[in-house]
mmCIF file with all atom_site columns, C-alpha atoms in Angstrom:
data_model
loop_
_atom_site.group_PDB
_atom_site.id
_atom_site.type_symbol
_atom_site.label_atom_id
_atom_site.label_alt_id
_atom_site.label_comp_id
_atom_site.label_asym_id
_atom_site.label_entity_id
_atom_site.label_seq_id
_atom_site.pdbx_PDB_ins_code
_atom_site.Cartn_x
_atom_site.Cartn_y
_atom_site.Cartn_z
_atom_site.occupancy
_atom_site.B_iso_or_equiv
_atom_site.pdbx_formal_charge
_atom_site.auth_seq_id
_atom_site.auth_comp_id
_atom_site.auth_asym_id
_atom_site.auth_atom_id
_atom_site.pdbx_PDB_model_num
ATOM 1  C CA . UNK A 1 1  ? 14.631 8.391   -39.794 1.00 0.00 ? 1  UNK A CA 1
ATOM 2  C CA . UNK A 1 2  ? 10.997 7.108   -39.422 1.00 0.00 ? 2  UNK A CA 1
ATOM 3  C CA . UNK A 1 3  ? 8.661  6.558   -41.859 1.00 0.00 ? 3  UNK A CA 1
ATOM 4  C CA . UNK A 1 4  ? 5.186  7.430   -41.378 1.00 0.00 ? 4  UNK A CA 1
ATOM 5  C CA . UNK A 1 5  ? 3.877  3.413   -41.734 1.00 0.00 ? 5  UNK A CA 1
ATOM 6  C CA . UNK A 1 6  ? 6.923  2.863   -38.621 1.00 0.00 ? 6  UNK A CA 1
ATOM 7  C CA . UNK A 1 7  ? 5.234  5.688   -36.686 1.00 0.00 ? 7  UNK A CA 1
ATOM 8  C CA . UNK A 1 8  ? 1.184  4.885   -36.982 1.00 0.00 ? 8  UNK A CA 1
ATOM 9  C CA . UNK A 1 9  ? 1.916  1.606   -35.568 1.00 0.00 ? 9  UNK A CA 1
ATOM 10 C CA . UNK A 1 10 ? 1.782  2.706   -31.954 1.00 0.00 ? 10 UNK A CA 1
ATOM 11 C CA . UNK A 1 11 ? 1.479  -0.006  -29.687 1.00 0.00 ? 11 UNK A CA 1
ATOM 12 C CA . UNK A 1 12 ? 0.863  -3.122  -31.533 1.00 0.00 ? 12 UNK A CA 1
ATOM 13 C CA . UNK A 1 13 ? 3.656  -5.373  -30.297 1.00 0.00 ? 13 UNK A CA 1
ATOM 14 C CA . UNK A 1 14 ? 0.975  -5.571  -27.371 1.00 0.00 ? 14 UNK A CA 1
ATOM 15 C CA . UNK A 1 15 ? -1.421 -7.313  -29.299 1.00 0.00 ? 15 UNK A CA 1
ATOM 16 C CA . UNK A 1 16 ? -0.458 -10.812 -28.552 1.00 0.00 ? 16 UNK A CA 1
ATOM 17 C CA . UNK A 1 17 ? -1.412 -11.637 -25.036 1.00 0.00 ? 17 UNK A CA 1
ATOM 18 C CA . UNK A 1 18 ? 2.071  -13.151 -23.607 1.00 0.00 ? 18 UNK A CA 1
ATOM 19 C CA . UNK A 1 19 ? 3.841  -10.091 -25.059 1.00 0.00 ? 19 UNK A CA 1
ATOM 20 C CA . UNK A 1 20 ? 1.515  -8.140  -23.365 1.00 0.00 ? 20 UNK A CA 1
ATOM 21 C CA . UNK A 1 21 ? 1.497  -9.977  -19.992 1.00 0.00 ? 21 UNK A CA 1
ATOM 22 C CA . UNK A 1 22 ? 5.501  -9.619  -20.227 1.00 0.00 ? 22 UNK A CA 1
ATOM 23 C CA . UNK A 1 23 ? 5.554  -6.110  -21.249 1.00 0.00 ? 23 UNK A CA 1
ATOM 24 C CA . UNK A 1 24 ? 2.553  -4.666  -19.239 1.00 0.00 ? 24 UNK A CA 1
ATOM 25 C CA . UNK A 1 25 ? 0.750  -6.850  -16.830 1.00 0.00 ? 25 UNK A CA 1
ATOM 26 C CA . UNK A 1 26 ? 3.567  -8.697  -15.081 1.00 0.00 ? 26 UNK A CA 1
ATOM 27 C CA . UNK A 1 27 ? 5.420  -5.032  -14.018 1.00 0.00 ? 27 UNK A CA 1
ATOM 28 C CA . UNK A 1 28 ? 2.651  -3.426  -13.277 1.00 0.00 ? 28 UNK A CA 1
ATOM 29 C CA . UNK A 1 29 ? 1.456  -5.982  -10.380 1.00 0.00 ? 29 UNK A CA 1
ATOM 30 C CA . UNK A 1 30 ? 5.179  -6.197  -9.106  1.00 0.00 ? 30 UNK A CA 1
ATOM 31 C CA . UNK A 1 31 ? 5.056  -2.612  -8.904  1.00 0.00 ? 31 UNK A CA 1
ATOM 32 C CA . UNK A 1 32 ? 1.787  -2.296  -6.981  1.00 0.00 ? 32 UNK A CA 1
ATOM 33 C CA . UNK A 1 33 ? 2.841  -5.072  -4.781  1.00 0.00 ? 33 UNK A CA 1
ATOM 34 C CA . UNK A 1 34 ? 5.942  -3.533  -3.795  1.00 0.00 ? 34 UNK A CA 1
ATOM 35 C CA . UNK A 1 35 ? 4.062  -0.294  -3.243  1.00 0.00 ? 35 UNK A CA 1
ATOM 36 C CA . UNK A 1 36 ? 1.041  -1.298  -1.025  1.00 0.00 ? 36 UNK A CA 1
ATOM 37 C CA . UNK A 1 37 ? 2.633  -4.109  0.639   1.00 0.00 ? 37 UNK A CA 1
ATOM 38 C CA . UNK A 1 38 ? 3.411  -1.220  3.632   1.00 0.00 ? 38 UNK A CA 1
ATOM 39 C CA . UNK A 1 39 ? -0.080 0.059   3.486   1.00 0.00 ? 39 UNK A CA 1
ATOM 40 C CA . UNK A 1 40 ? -1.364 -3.973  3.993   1.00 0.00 ? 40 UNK A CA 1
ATOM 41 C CA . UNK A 1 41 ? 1.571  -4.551  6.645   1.00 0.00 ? 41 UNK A CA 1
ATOM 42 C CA . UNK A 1 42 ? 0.510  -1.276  8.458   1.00 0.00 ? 42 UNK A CA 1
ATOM 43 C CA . UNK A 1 43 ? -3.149 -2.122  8.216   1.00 0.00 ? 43 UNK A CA 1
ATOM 44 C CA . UNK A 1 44 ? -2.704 -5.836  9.488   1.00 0.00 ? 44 UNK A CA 1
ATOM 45 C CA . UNK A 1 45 ? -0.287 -4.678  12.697  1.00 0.00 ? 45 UNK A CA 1
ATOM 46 C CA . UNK A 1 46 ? -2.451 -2.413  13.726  1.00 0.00 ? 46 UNK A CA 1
ATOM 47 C CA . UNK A 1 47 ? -5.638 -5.199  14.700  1.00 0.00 ? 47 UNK A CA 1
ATOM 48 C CA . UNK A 1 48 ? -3.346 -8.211  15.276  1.00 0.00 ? 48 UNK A CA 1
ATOM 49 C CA . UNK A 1 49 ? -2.955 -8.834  19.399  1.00 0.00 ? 49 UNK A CA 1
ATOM 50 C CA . UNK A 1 50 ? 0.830  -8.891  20.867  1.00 0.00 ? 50 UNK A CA 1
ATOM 51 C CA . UNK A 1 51 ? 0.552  -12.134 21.475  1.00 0.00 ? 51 UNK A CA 1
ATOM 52 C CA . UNK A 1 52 ? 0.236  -12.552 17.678  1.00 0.00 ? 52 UNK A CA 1
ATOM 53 C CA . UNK A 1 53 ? 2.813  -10.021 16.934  1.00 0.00 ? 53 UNK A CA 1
ATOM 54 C CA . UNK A 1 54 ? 5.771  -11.948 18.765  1.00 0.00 ? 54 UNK A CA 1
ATOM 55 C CA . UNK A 1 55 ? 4.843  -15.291 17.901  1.00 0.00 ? 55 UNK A CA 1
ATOM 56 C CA . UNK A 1 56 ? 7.230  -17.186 15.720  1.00 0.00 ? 56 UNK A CA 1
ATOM 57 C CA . UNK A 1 57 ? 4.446  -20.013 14.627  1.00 0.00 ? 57 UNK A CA 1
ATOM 58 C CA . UNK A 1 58 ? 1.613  -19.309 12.651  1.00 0.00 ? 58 UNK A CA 1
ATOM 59 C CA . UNK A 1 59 ? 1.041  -17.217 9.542   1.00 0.00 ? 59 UNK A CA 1
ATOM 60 C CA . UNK A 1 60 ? 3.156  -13.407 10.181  1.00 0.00 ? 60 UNK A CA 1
ATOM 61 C CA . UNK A 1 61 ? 0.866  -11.961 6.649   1.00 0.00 ? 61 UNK A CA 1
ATOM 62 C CA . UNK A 1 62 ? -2.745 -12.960 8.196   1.00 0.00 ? 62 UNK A CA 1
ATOM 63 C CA . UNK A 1 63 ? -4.205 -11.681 11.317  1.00 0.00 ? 63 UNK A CA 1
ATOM 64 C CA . UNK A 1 64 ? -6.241 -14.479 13.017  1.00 0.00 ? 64 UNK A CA 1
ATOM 65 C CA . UNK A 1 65 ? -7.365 -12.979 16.745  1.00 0.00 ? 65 UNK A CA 1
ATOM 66 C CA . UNK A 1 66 ? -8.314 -9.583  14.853  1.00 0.00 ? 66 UNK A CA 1
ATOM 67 C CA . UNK A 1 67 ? -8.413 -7.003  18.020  1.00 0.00 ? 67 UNK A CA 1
ATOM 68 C CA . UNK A 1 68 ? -8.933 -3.136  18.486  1.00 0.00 ? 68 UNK A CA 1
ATOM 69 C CA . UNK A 1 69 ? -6.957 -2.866  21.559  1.00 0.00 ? 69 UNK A CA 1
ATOM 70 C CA . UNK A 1 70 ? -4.072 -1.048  19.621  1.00 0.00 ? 70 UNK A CA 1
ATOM 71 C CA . UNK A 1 71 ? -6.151 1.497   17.972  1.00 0.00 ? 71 UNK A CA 1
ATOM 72 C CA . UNK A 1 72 ? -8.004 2.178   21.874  1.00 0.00 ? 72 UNK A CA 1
ATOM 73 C CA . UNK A 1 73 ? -4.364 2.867   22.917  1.00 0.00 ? 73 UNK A CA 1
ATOM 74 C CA . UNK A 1 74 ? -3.461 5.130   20.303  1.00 0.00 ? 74 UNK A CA 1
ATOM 75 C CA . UNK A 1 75 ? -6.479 7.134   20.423  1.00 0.00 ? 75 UNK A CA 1
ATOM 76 C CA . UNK A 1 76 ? -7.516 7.395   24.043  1.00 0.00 ? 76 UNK A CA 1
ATOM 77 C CA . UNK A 1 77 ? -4.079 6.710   26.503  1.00 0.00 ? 77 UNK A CA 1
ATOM 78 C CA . UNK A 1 78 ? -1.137 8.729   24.372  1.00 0.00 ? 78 UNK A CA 1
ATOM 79 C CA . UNK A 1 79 ? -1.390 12.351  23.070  1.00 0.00 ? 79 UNK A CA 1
ATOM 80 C CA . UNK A 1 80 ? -1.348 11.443  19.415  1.00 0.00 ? 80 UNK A CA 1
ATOM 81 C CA . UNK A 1 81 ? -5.438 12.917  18.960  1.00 0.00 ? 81 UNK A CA 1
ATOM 82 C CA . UNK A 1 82 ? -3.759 16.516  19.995  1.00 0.00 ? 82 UNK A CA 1
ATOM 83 C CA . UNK A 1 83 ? -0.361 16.128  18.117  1.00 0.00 ? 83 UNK A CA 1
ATOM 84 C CA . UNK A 1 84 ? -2.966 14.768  14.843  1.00 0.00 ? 84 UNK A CA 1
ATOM 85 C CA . UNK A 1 85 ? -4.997 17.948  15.624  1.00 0.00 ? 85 UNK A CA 1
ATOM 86 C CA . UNK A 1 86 ? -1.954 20.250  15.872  1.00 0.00 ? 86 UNK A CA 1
ATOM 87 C CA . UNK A 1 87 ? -0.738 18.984  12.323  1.00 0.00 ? 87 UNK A CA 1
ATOM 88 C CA . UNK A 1 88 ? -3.686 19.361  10.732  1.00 0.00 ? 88 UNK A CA 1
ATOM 89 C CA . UNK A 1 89 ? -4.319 22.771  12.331  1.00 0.00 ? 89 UNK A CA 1
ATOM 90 C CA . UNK A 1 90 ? -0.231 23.727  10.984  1.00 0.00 ? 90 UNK A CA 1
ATOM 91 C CA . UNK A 1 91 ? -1.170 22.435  7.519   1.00 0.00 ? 91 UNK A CA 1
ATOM 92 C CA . UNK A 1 92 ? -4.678 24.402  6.869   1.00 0.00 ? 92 UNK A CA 1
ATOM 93 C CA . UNK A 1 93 ? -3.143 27.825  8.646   1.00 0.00 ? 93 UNK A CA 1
ATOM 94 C CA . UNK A 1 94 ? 0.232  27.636  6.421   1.00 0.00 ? 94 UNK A CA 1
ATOM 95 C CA . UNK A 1 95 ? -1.582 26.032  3.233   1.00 0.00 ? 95 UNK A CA 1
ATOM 96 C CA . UNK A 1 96 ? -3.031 29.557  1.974   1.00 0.00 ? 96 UNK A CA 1
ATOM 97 C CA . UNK A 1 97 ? 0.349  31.454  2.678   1.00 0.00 ? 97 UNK A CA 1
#
């Protein structure tokens, strides 16, 4: 059983800044890399040209020729404005039932 002096200590083994950067800091940043390292992949794909995307030489995590010619495609030469449109129409028209 606890004592009341055990239980008002909270926290404190976070007072001392290496603890804390092993405790706190250090799986917090893994975890947020290893979560929005899609979104930044996605995001990077999306403006790098093909020529960039196949290359085997240079950097594959930096885009240096950014481009918009993949976001053109998307949005004006496939469906995918009407399919977005048809989702988003599903999801307000089936949100209130």
């Amino acid at each position: 059983m606890t004592t009341r002096a055990e239980d008002s200590r909270g926290l404190e083994y976070l007072e001392s800044l290496p603890r804390r950067w092993a405790t706190l800091y250090l799986p917090l940043l893994c975890f947020l890399f290893v979560l929005l390292f899609p979104f930044y992949w996605m995001a990077m794909t999306a403006f790098k040209p093909d020529a960039e995307l196949i290359s085997r030489e240079g950097n594959p995590f930096w885009v240096n020729n950014p481009t918009l010619a993949h976001v053109k495609k998307l949005l004006f030469d496939t469906p995918y404005p009407e399919w977005l449109w048809n989702t988003v129409l599903v999801s307000v028209v089936s949100a209130p039932l």
